[in-house]
């Protein structure tokens, strides 16, 4: 088999989603060159195409984080074991999955360091040094960083030993301001994920069993993947005064009295790349939302005779000039691959729009556009392209969101009782089940044990579920989850 | 002492550079809130003001890296010990200063992992999997990441166990292309550091004794700090085929023959923040080049009577609207600090321009600008501000560069012989000494041993030193260095 044939087969051999979703996922992530396995157990390599996607996500989220008054900073990768152990729930939650540094150079260290699984401990320690008076509050800091959790079972992007994320850490004078911040950042996440990633989410509150180790309350946005499993896409924690008390983070209030601060933390990670793949992908590969796609439109030149080559390439130069810098455009003029091969490759990689340009198009002074999401074709005159292409990209962005919303609606059921929920998961094993819940940990535990479904959240907006509303109950969404 | 008095003293107590430069440096970095010590030995916290500076540097360098055809990616933090040991010089250079992970969760690992001190090994391993044919070359990848070197003696930004950097790693079909890439990136660094950081540098080649562990040749840009010590501000390595041979990175050429690739790697780090501080700072604190300053101009409102307050604040709103988004403007309207206190604080933090706005300025429809670099004052009418302020910032940027160049010229001497070089360092201990060098390691070693001065580089452009040119010799620059 030649090199070219081998590559062609590589692209064509994609497992169907319905045959084996998990296998489809692993294949598409590698075939689209988002990521690759590494020689380090559970750690992945994020390849340029995957990292370009992450950079676009970072840029759009970082802007929102700064617009809400936060500044970025950087804290140490290593956390002394003694610091991590100060908050009891926190250490219980994270210590079993820490990677431990025991030697520096040729010497054994006196104290072990954990590679940060999250940074509440080290940041809490610094805040106790920086905060003196009410004038120093609020502190609104975010960090973009790598973190590590030594997981037993790993999946590219979804669960890796090392991953990239941002973690916000804020300190406030009052519980009211603290709670406002928790909900503000949850809304930033909802807006970012729905607007830019075209993934519909339910914002809500976690149950006690599911909250972050060390938090008073955890809020979440929950998405639904195409195999019917839920995915926690971002969390915002109300830390209360738990960390303030163990790290002694106090301020002098206007009356000169020492008070403990109130804290939040919130984060999203490269896991969102996995969510993007599993929300929008199909049997031909990725379908990337234009707002974050590294390549928004790819130009594939077509010629049979060498004589056509120069006129096609000249026309492409005009197309590039007309489109300008507003669209992330890529021209694939490689000779060694056929147009058909390129169509398959860019479908696999989820490029939202393909522009085919052959001698006929040159003659008509137009390009043939093909949408990745619907495969809809449209000949666009060169004269209209600068105006039409951005609009087309917006249409695709909206269409992907609507498709995902429709899928979620089809896969969300409302039940009145625990037994109905259990019956549903027995038959279907997929989707969200909305159920009135009285807060009983026993009910939550029984559903988890019998169906493998966890309480994903209590939606902040219960109005879509009002038909199942009951006094002294809250609506809770259950699902099997990543 | 009240909180406010304590803070005032904190700002005023800055050691003079001439009294103790090293102490001045440590103080200014902390007083300007660029960074702070952490509870982790040798690791620092980069505070929002310091990180904002780094983000501006990243943005300006990342643009240049992408414009020269590179893409960003992300490789694992951990490197298996066996991989690191494949290249003999490389492991000898780095293994003694690695932090080692020996435990994952509660289990001891079968093989230790180093926290990356640099990523040639792990990236070389991946390139051996990705590269098959000449069509896959060149590979032009950059990574922004944290790295760790377990140093015995550390200094904020200059030498810390953990630091942030970018590392480019490229693979090419021919040595010619490889060398072109090495010099292209060295020129990117020179342009970035001189244009954006206003730090003049000598680009040149390292001697065998000073080159990177595992490289065939190392190129560097060398800067001069205000205490007369040199600082290596960036390096670009010609790796030859050393790593290709041990990691088996080969490609099939057009004739179907297996060939080893040629590789480069190049990097700059948060050390550049230290270079910025030590190139431009003075006895009042930092002086930041406008191109990278987190705040380019700070507005300090002035009023004696409460009656003036609203008219001053109204005028400031007009000033903000006039300046628009082209200038990074900050208004410090905190009531608890006096204008004089604020002047000191923003001088300490190196903000390039202060705009003082009081009742008299409001009456004249003008602002009083004060340059940080020269303290030059200029009343700028509101009507001219949008035009004048960016020009003023450019003038400051150029002025800082010219001041640094003049300082370097005053502190560079040319000598004809080794003995003259040794005599100079005996008397002065500072600055660059340019000397004709025949390539003798013994001469290089003697100067190092007797004067503590190392061979910084052989300048790519020897023309400034032509008066000392000798046949069969190259010009070499010696200096004591960070």
mmCIF file of N, CA, C and O in Angstrom, chain A residues 133-137 254, chain B residues 2-5 7-8 301 303 309 332-342 345:
data_model
loop_
_atom_site.group_PDB
_atom_site.id
_atom_site.type_symbol
_atom_site.label_atom_id
_atom_site.label_comp_id
_atom_site.label_asym_id
_atom_site.label_seq_id
_atom_site.Cartn_x
_atom_site.Cartn_y
_atom_site.Cartn_z
ATOM 1 N N UNK A 133 -6.989 44.787 54.148
ATOM 2 C CA UNK A 133 -8.114 45.649 54.503
ATOM 3 C C UNK A 133 -9.264 45.461 53.501
ATOM 4 O O UNK A 133 -9.072 44.890 52.417
ATOM 5 N N UNK A 134 -10.426 45.945 53.856
ATOM 6 C CA UNK A 134 -11.586 45.876 52.956
ATOM 7 C C UNK A 134 -11.292 46.568 51.624
ATOM 8 O O UNK A 134 -11.904 46.258 50.611
ATOM 9 N N UNK A 135 -10.299 47.492 51.632
ATOM 10 C CA UNK A 135 -9.944 48.185 50.393
ATOM 11 C C UNK A 135 -9.260 47.258 49.399
ATOM 12 O O UNK A 135 -9.190 47.548 48.213
ATOM 13 N N UNK A 136 -8.716 46.152 49.876
ATOM 14 C CA UNK A 136 -8.066 45.187 48.983
ATOM 15 C C UNK A 136 -9.075 44.248 48.320
ATOM 16 O O UNK A 136 -8.689 43.404 47.500
ATOM 17 N N UNK A 137 -10.324 44.360 48.694
ATOM 18 C CA UNK A 137 -11.347 43.436 48.166
ATOM 19 C C UNK A 137 -12.269 44.144 47.184
ATOM 20 O O UNK A 137 -12.456 45.344 47.303
ATOM 21 N N UNK A 254 -14.542 48.124 57.682
ATOM 22 C CA UNK A 254 -14.523 49.581 57.858
ATOM 23 C C UNK A 254 -14.576 49.979 59.327
ATOM 24 O O UNK A 254 -14.167 51.080 59.688
ATOM 25 N N UNK B 2 -0.223 53.213 60.751
ATOM 26 C CA UNK B 2 -1.490 52.849 60.121
ATOM 27 C C UNK B 2 -1.209 52.067 58.837
ATOM 28 O O UNK B 2 -0.092 52.058 58.317
ATOM 29 N N UNK B 3 -2.249 51.458 58.351
ATOM 30 C CA UNK B 3 -2.164 50.693 57.107
ATOM 31 C C UNK B 3 -1.630 51.582 55.982
ATOM 32 O O UNK B 3 -0.740 51.206 55.230
ATOM 33 N N UNK B 4 -2.183 52.797 55.898
ATOM 34 C CA UNK B 4 -1.805 53.706 54.816
ATOM 35 C C UNK B 4 -0.345 54.146 54.947
ATOM 36 O O UNK B 4 0.399 54.160 53.973
ATOM 37 N N UNK B 5 0.062 54.452 56.174
ATOM 38 C CA UNK B 5 1.465 54.842 56.384
ATOM 39 C C UNK B 5 2.415 53.700 56.030
ATOM 40 O O UNK B 5 3.453 53.920 55.415
ATOM 41 N N UNK B 7 1.988 51.414 53.901
ATOM 42 C CA UNK B 7 2.087 51.276 52.459
ATOM 43 C C UNK B 7 2.954 52.352 51.851
ATOM 44 O O UNK B 7 3.695 52.135 50.907
ATOM 45 N N UNK B 8 2.837 53.568 52.393
ATOM 46 C CA UNK B 8 3.605 54.675 51.872
ATOM 47 C C UNK B 8 5.097 54.376 52.043
ATOM 48 O O UNK B 8 5.888 54.518 51.123
ATOM 49 N N UNK B 301 -6.639 62.151 39.210
ATOM 50 C CA UNK B 301 -7.488 63.334 39.431
ATOM 51 C C UNK B 301 -6.996 64.110 40.654
ATOM 52 O O UNK B 301 -6.499 63.518 41.605
ATOM 53 N N UNK B 303 -8.173 67.218 43.362
ATOM 54 C CA UNK B 303 -9.052 68.276 43.850
ATOM 55 C C UNK B 303 -8.767 68.561 45.309
ATOM 56 O O UNK B 303 -8.419 67.666 46.072
ATOM 57 N N UNK B 309 -14.687 68.202 42.639
ATOM 58 C CA UNK B 309 -14.675 66.790 42.323
ATOM 59 C C UNK B 309 -15.486 66.436 41.070
ATOM 60 O O UNK B 309 -14.984 65.771 40.153
ATOM 61 N N UNK B 332 -7.146 56.362 38.206
ATOM 62 C CA UNK B 332 -7.061 56.014 39.624
ATOM 63 C C UNK B 332 -7.844 57.047 40.430
ATOM 64 O O UNK B 332 -7.312 58.074 40.841
ATOM 65 N N UNK B 333 -9.114 56.748 40.650
ATOM 66 C CA UNK B 333 -9.953 57.707 41.381
ATOM 67 C C UNK B 333 -10.176 57.270 42.834
ATOM 68 O O UNK B 333 -11.150 57.662 43.468
ATOM 69 N N UNK B 334 -9.259 56.485 43.364
ATOM 70 C CA UNK B 334 -9.378 56.071 44.763
ATOM 71 C C UNK B 334 -9.275 57.294 45.680
ATOM 72 O O UNK B 334 -8.384 58.128 45.518
ATOM 73 N N UNK B 335 -10.200 57.341 46.641
ATOM 74 C CA UNK B 335 -10.237 58.501 47.532
ATOM 75 C C UNK B 335 -9.198 58.425 48.644
ATOM 76 O O UNK B 335 -8.756 59.443 49.171
ATOM 77 N N UNK B 336 -8.835 57.212 49.036
ATOM 78 C CA UNK B 336 -8.028 57.090 50.249
ATOM 79 C C UNK B 336 -6.551 57.425 50.038
ATOM 80 O O UNK B 336 -5.784 57.404 50.991
ATOM 81 N N UNK B 337 -6.126 57.671 48.815
ATOM 82 C CA UNK B 337 -4.728 58.033 48.571
ATOM 83 C C UNK B 337 -4.634 59.431 47.984
ATOM 84 O O UNK B 337 -5.460 59.833 47.158
ATOM 85 N N UNK B 338 -3.607 60.171 48.389
ATOM 86 C CA UNK B 338 -3.394 61.528 47.868
ATOM 87 C C UNK B 338 -2.804 61.443 46.469
ATOM 88 O O UNK B 338 -2.199 60.428 46.099
ATOM 89 N N UNK B 339 -2.938 62.540 45.676
ATOM 90 C CA UNK B 339 -2.285 62.553 44.367
ATOM 91 C C UNK B 339 -0.785 62.265 44.467
ATOM 92 O O UNK B 339 -0.243 61.473 43.682
ATOM 93 N N UNK B 340 -0.108 62.856 45.435
ATOM 94 C CA UNK B 340 1.339 62.659 45.558
ATOM 95 C C UNK B 340 1.699 61.196 45.793
ATOM 96 O O UNK B 340 2.658 60.665 45.221
ATOM 97 N N UNK B 341 0.919 60.554 46.631
ATOM 98 C CA UNK B 341 1.109 59.127 46.873
ATOM 99 C C UNK B 341 0.947 58.334 45.578
ATOM 100 O O UNK B 341 1.741 57.452 45.259
ATOM 101 N N UNK B 342 -0.067 58.707 44.803
ATOM 102 C CA UNK B 342 -0.308 58.002 43.531
ATOM 103 C C UNK B 342 0.845 58.233 42.549
ATOM 104 O O UNK B 342 1.247 57.313 41.825
ATOM 105 N N UNK B 345 3.485 55.867 43.450
ATOM 106 C CA UNK B 345 3.139 54.480 43.176
ATOM 107 C C UNK B 345 3.267 54.158 41.677
ATOM 108 O O UNK B 345 3.820 53.129 41.302
#
